[in-house]
PDB file of C-alpha atoms in Angstrom:
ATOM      1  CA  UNK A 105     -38.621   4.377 -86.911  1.00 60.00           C
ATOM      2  CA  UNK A 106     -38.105   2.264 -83.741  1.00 56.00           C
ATOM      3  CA  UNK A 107     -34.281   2.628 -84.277  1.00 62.00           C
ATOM      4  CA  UNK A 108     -34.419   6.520 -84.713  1.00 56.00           C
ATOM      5  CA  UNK A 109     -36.444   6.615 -81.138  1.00 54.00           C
ATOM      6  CA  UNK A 110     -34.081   4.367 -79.496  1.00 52.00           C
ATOM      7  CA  UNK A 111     -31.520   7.030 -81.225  1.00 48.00           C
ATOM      8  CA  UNK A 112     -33.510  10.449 -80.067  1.00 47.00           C
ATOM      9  CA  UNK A 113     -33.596   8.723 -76.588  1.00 44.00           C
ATOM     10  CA  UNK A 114     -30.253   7.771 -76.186  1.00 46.00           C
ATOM     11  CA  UNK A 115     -29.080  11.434 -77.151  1.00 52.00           C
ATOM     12  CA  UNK A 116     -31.322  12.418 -74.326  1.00 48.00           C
ATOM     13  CA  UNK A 117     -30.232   9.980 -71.559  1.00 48.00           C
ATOM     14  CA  UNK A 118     -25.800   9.718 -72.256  1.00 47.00           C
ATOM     15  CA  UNK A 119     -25.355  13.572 -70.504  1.00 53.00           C
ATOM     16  CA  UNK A 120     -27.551  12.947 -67.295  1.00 49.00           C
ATOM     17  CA  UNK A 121     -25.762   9.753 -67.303  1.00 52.00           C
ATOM     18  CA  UNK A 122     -22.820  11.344 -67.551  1.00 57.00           C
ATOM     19  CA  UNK A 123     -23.508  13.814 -65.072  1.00 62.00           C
ATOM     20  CA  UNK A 124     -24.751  11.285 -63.006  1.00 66.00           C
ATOM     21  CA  UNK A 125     -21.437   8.961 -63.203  1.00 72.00           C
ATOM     22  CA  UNK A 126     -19.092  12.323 -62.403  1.00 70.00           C
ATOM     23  CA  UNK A 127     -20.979  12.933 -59.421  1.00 79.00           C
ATOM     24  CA  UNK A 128     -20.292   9.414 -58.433  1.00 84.00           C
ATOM     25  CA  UNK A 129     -16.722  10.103 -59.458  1.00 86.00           C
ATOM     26  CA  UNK A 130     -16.585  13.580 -57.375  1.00 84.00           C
ATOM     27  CA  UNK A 131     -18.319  11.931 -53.776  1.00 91.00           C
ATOM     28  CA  UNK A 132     -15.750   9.109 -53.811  1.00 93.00           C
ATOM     29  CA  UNK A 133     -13.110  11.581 -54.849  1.00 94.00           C
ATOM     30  CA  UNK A 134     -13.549  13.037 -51.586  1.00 95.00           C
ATOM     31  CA  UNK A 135     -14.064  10.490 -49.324  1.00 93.00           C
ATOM     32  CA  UNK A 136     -10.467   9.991 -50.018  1.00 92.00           C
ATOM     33  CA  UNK A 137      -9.547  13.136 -49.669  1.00 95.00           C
ATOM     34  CA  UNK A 138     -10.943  12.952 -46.046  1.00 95.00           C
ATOM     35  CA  UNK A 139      -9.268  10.197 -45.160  1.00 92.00           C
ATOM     36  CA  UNK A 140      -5.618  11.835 -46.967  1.00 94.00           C
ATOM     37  CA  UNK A 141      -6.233  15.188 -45.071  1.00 96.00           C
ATOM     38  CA  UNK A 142      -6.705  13.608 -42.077  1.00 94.00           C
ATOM     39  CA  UNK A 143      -3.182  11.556 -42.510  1.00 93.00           C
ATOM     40  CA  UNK A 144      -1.758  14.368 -43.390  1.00 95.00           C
ATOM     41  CA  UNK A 145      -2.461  16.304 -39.729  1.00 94.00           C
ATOM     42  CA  UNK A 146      -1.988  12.690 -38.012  1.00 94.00           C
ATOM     43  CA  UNK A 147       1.511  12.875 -39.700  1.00 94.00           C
ATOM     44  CA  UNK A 148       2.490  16.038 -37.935  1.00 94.00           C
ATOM     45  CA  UNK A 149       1.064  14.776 -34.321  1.00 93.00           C
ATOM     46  CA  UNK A 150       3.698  12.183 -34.591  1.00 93.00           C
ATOM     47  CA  UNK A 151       6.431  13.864 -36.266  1.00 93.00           C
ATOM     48  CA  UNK A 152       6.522  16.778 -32.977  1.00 95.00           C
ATOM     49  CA  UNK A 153       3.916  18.774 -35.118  1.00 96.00           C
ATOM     50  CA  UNK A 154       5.986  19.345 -38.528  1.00 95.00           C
ATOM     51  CA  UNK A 155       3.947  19.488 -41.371  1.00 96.00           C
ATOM     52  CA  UNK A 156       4.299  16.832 -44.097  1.00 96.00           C
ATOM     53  CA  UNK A 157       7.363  17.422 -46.723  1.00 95.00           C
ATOM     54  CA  UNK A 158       6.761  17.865 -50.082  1.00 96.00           C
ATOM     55  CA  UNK A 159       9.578  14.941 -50.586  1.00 94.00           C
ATOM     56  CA  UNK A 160      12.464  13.904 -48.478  1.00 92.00           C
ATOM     57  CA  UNK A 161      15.429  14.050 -50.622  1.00 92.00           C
ATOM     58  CA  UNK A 162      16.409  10.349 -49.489  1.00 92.00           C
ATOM     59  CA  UNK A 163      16.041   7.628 -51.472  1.00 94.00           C
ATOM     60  CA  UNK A 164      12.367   5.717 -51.680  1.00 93.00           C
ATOM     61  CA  UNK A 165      11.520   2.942 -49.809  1.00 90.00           C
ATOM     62  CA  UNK A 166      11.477  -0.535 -51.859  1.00 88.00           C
ATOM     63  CA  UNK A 167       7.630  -0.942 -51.678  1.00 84.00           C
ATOM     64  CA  UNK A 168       7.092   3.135 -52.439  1.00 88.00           C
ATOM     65  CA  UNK A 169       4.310   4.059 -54.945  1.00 86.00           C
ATOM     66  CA  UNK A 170       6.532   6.603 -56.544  1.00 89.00           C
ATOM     67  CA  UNK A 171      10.316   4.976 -56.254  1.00 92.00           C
ATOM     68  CA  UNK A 172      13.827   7.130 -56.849  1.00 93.00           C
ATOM     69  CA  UNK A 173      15.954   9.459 -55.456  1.00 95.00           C
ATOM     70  CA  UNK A 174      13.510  11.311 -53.040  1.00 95.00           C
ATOM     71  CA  UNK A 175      10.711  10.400 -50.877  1.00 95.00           C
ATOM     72  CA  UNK A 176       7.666  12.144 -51.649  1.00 95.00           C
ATOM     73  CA  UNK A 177       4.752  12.779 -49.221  1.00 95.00           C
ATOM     74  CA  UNK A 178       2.221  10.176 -50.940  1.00 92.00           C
ATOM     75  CA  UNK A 179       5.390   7.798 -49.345  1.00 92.00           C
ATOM     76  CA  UNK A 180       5.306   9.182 -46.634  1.00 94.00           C
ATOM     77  CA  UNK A 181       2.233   9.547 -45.546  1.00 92.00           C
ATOM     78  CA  UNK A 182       1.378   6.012 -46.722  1.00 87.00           C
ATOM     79  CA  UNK A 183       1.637   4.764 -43.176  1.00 85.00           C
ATOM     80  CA  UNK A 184      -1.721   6.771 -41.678  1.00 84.00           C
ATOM     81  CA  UNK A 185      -3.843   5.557 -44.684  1.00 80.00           C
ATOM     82  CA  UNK A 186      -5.107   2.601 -45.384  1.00 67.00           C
ATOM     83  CA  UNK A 187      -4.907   0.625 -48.797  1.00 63.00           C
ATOM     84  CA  UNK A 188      -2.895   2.581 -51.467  1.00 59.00           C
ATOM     85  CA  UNK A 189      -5.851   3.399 -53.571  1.00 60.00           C
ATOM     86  CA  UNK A 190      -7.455   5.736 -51.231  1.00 66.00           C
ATOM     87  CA  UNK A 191      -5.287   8.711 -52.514  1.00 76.00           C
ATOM     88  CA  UNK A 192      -5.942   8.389 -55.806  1.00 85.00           C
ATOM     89  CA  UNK A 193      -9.299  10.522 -57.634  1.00 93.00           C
ATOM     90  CA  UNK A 194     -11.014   8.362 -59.373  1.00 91.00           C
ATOM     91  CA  UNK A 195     -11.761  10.580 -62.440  1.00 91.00           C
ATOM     92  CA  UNK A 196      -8.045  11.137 -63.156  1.00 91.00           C
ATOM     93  CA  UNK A 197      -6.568   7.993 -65.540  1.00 84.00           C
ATOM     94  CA  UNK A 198      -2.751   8.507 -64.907  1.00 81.00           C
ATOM     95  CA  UNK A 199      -1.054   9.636 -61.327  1.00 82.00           C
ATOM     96  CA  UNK A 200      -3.089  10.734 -58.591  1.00 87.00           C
ATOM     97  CA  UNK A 201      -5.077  13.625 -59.564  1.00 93.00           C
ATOM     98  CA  UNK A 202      -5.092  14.830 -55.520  1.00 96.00           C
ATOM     99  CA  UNK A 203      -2.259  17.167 -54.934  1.00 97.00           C
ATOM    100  CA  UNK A 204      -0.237  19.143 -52.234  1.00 97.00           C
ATOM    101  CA  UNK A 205       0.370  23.180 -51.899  1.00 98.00           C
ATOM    102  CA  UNK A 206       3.985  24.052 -52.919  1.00 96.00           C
ATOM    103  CA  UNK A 207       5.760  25.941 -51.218  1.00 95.00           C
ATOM    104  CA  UNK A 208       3.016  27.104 -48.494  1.00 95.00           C
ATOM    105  CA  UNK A 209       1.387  24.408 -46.865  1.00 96.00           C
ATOM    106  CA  UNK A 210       4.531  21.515 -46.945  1.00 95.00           C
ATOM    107  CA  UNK A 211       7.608  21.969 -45.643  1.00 94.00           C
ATOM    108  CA  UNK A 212      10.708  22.817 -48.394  1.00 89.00           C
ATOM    109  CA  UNK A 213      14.056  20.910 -48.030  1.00 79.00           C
ATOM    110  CA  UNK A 214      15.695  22.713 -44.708  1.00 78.00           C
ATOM    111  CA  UNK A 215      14.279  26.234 -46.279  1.00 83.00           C
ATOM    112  CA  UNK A 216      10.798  26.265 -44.692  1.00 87.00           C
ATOM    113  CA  UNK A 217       9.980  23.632 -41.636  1.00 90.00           C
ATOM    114  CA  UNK A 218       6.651  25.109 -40.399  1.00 92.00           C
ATOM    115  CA  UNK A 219       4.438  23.469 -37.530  1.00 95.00           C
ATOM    116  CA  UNK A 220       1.100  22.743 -37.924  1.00 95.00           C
ATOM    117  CA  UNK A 221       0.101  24.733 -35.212  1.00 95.00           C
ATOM    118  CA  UNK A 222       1.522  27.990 -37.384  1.00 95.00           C
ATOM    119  CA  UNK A 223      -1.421  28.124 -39.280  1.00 96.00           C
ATOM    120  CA  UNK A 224      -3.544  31.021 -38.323  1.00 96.00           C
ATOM    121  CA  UNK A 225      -7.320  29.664 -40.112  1.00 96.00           C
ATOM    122  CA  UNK A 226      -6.739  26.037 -40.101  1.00 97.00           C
ATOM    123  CA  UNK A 227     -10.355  25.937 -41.489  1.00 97.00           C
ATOM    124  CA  UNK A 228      -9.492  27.907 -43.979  1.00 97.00           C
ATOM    125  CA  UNK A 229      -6.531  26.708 -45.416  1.00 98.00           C
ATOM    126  CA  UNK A 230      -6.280  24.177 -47.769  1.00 98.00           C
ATOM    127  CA  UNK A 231      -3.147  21.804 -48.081  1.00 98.00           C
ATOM    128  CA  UNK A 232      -4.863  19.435 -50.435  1.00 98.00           C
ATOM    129  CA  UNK A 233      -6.640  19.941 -53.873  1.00 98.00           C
ATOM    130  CA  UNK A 234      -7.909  18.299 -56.799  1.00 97.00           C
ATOM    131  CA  UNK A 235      -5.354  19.500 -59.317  1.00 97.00           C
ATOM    132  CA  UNK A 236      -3.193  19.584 -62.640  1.00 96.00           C
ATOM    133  CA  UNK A 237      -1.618  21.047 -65.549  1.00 97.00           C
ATOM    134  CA  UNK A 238      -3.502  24.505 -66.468  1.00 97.00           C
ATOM    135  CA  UNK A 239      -3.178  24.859 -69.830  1.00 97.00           C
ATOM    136  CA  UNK A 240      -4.761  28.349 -70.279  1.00 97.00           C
ATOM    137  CA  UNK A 241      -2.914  29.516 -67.312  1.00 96.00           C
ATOM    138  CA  UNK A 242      -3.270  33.446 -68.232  1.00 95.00           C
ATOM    139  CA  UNK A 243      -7.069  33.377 -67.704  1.00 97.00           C
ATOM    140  CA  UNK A 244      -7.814  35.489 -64.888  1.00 95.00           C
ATOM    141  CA  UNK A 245     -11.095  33.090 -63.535  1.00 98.00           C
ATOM    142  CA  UNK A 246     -10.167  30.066 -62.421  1.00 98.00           C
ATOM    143  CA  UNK A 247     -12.893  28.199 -62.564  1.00 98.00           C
ATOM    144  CA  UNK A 248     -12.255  28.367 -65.981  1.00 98.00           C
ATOM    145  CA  UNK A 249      -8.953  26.962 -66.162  1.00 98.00           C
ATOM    146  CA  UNK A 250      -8.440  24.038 -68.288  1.00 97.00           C
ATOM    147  CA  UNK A 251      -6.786  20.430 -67.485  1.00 96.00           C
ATOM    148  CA  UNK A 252      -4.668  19.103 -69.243  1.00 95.00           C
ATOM    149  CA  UNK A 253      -5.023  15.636 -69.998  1.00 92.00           C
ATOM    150  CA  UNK A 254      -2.251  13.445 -68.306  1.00 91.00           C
ATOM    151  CA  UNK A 255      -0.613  16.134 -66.747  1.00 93.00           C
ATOM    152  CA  UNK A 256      -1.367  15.895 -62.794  1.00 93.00           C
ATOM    153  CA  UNK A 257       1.295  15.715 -60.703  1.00 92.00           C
ATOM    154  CA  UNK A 258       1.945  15.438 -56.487  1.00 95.00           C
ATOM    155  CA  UNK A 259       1.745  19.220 -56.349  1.00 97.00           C
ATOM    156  CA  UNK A 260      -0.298  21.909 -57.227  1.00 98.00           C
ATOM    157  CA  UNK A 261       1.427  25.437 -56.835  1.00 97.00           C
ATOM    158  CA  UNK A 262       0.863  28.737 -55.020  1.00 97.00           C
ATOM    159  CA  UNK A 263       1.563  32.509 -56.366  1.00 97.00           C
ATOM    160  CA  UNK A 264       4.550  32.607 -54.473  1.00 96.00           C
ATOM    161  CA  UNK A 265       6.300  30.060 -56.283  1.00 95.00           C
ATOM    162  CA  UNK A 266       7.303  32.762 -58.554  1.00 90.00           C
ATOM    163  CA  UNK A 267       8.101  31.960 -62.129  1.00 89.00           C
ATOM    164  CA  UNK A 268       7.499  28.245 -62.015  1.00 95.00           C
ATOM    165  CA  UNK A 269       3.472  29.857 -61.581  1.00 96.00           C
ATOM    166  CA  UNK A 270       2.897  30.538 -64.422  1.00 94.00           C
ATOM    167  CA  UNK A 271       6.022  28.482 -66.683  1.00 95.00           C
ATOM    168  CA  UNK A 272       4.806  24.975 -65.079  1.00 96.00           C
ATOM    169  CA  UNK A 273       1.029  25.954 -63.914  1.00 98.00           C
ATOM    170  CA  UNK A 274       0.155  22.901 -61.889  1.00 98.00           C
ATOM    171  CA  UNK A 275      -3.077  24.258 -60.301  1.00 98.00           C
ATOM    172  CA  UNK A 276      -6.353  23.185 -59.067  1.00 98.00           C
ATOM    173  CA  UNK A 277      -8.496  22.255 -61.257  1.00 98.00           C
ATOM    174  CA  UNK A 278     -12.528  22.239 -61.294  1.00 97.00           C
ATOM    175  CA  UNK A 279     -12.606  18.428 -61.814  1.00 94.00           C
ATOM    176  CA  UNK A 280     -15.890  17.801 -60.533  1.00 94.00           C
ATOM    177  CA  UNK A 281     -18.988  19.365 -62.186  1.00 91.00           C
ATOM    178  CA  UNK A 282     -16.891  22.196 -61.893  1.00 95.00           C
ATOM    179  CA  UNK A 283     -15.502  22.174 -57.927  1.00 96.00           C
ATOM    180  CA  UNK A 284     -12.428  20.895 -56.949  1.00 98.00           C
ATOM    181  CA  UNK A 285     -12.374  18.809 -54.138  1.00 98.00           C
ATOM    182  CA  UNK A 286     -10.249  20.128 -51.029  1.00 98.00           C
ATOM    183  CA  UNK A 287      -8.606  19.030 -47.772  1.00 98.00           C
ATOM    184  CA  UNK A 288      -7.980  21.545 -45.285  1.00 98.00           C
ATOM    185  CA  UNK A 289      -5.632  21.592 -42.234  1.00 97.00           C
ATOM    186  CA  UNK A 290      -8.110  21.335 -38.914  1.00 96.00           C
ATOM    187  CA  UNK A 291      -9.219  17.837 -41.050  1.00 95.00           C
ATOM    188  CA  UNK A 292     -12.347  18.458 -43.032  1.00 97.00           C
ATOM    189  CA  UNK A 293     -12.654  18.063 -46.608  1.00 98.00           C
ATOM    190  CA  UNK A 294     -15.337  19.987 -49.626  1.00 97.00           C
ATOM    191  CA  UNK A 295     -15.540  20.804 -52.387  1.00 97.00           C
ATOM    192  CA  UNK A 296     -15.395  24.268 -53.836  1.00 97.00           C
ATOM    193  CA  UNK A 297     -14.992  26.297 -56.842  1.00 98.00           C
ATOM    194  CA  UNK A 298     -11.617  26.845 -57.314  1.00 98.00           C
ATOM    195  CA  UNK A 299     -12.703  30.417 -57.818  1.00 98.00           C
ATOM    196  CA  UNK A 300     -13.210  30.489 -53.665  1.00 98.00           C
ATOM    197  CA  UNK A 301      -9.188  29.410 -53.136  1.00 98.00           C
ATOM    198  CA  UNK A 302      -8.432  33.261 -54.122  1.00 98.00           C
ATOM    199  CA  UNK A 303      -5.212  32.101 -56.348  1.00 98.00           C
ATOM    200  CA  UNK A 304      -6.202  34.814 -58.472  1.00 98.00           C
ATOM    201  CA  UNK A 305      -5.543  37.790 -55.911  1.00 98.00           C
ATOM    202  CA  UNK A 306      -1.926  37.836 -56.064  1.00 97.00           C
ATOM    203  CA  UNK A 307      -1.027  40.420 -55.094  1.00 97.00           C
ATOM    204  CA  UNK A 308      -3.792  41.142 -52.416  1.00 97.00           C
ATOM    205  CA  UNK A 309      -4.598  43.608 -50.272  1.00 98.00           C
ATOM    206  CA  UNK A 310      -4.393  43.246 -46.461  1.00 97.00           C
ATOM    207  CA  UNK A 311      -6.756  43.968 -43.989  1.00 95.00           C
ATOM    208  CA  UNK A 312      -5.678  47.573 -44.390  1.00 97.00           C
ATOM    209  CA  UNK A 313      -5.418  47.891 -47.914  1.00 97.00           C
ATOM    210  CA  UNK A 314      -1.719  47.406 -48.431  1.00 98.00           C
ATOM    211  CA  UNK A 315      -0.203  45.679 -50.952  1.00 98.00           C
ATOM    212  CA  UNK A 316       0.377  41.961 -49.838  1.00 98.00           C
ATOM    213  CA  UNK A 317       2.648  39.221 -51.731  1.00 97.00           C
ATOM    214  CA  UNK A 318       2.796  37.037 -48.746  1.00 96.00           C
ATOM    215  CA  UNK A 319       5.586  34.870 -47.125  1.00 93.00           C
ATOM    216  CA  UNK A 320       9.043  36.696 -46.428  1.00 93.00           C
ATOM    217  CA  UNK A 321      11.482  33.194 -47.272  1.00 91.00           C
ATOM    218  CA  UNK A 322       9.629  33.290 -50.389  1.00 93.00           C
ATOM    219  CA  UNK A 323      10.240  36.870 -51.380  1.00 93.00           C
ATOM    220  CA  UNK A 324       6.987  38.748 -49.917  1.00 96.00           C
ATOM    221  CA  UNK A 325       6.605  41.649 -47.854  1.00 96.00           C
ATOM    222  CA  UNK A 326       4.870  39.465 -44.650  1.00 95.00           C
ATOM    223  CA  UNK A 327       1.313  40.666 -45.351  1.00 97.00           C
ATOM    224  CA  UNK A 328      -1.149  38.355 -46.109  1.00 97.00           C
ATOM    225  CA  UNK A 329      -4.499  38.537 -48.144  1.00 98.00           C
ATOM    226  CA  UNK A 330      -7.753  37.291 -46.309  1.00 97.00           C
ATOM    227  CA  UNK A 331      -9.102  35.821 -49.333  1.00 98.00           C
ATOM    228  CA  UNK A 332      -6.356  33.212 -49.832  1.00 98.00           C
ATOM    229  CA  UNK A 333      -7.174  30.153 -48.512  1.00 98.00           C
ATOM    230  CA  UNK A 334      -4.162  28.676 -49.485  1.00 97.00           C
ATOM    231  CA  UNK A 335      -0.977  29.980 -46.906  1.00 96.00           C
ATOM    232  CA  UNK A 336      -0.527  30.239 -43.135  1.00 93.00           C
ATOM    233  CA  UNK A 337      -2.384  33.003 -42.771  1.00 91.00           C
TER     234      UNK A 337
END
């Protein structure tokens, strides 16, 4: 009887526990994602206001967290943070888990240098994101996209990175009790539903109700959707 109790009881108690321990998970999650978002706009104040690349193709440094051919920008940021395991989310068992927009917020090889100081909303764009491989990526609501396990990677991808979208859907993902933490240029960090980024309006309308697809070096006609929070605009 005592044993069935004990049972009943621990039934009860392992979710809030759960709950309790992703929570945990999610705060410290973004405390480092403060501390990542504001490297990454300290990197651009010394680097005459560029914003961060997604990788340098040169070769890694020796101590580099992710050695080979290129540099990425965990590498290169590494120098405004400090400790190495202040990038990583703590609910994610392989890679990082915290990600950077590709193609729109990080510059591209010698196809897209922007300055920081390009970005129209800086409050409302978001650089940084919990994130990872979608794997229903044809469901229209993303806060119901699915992670895949093991699948994060150092990016998460925009609309405009046409085909690779929706072939290699590295997205964010609503990690923590269903927001994704996210670092935005002007330096503040939150968490949201991923729902709120606007991924899902592609293509948008403009302020005047024309169609928008966004960036011209990426294919777009140049006008921009309010609801994305996730380009210059």
């Amino acid at each position: 009887m005592v044993i069935a109790i004990i049972a009943v009881l621990a039934s009860l108690l392992l979710p809030a526990l759960s709950k309790a321990q992703e929570k945990a998970r999610g705060i410290k999650c973004l405390n480092n994602m403060k501390q990542i978002i504001l490297g990454y706009t300290i990197y651009s104040f010394d680097n005459k206001d560029d914003m961060v690349t997604l990788y340098l193709f040169a070769r890694a440094p020796t101590n580099a967290l992710f050695p080979g051919d290129v540099t990425w920008w965990v590498d290169l940021l590494r120098p405004t943070l400090q400790g190495t395991n202040i990038i990583k989310c703590p609910s994610v068992k392989t890679q990082f888990g915290i990600a950077m927009n590709h193609p729109e917020l990080s510059a591209w090889s010698d196809q897209s240098r922007p300055k920081l100081a390009s970005v129209k909303k800086p409050s409302e764009s978001i650089p940084l994101a919990d994130a990872g491989l979608v794997s229903n990526p044809r469901e229209r609501d993303p806060d119901l996209w699915r992670e895949t396990p093991r699948g994060e990677f150092l990016y998460w991808r925009t609309p405009t990175n046409r085909g690779y979208y929706d072939d290699v859907p590295h997205r964010p993902v609503p990690r923590h009790n269903r927001r994704s933490n996210c670092g935005f240029v002007d330096g503040h960090a939150e968490a949201k539903k991923v729902s709120a980024i606007g991924l899902q309006y592609f293509p948008g309308k403009d302020e005047s109700g024309n169609t928008a697809t966004g960036t011209q070096w990426l294919g777009g006609n140049g006008k921009y959707d309010p609801r994305w929070l996730w380009d210059l605009e």
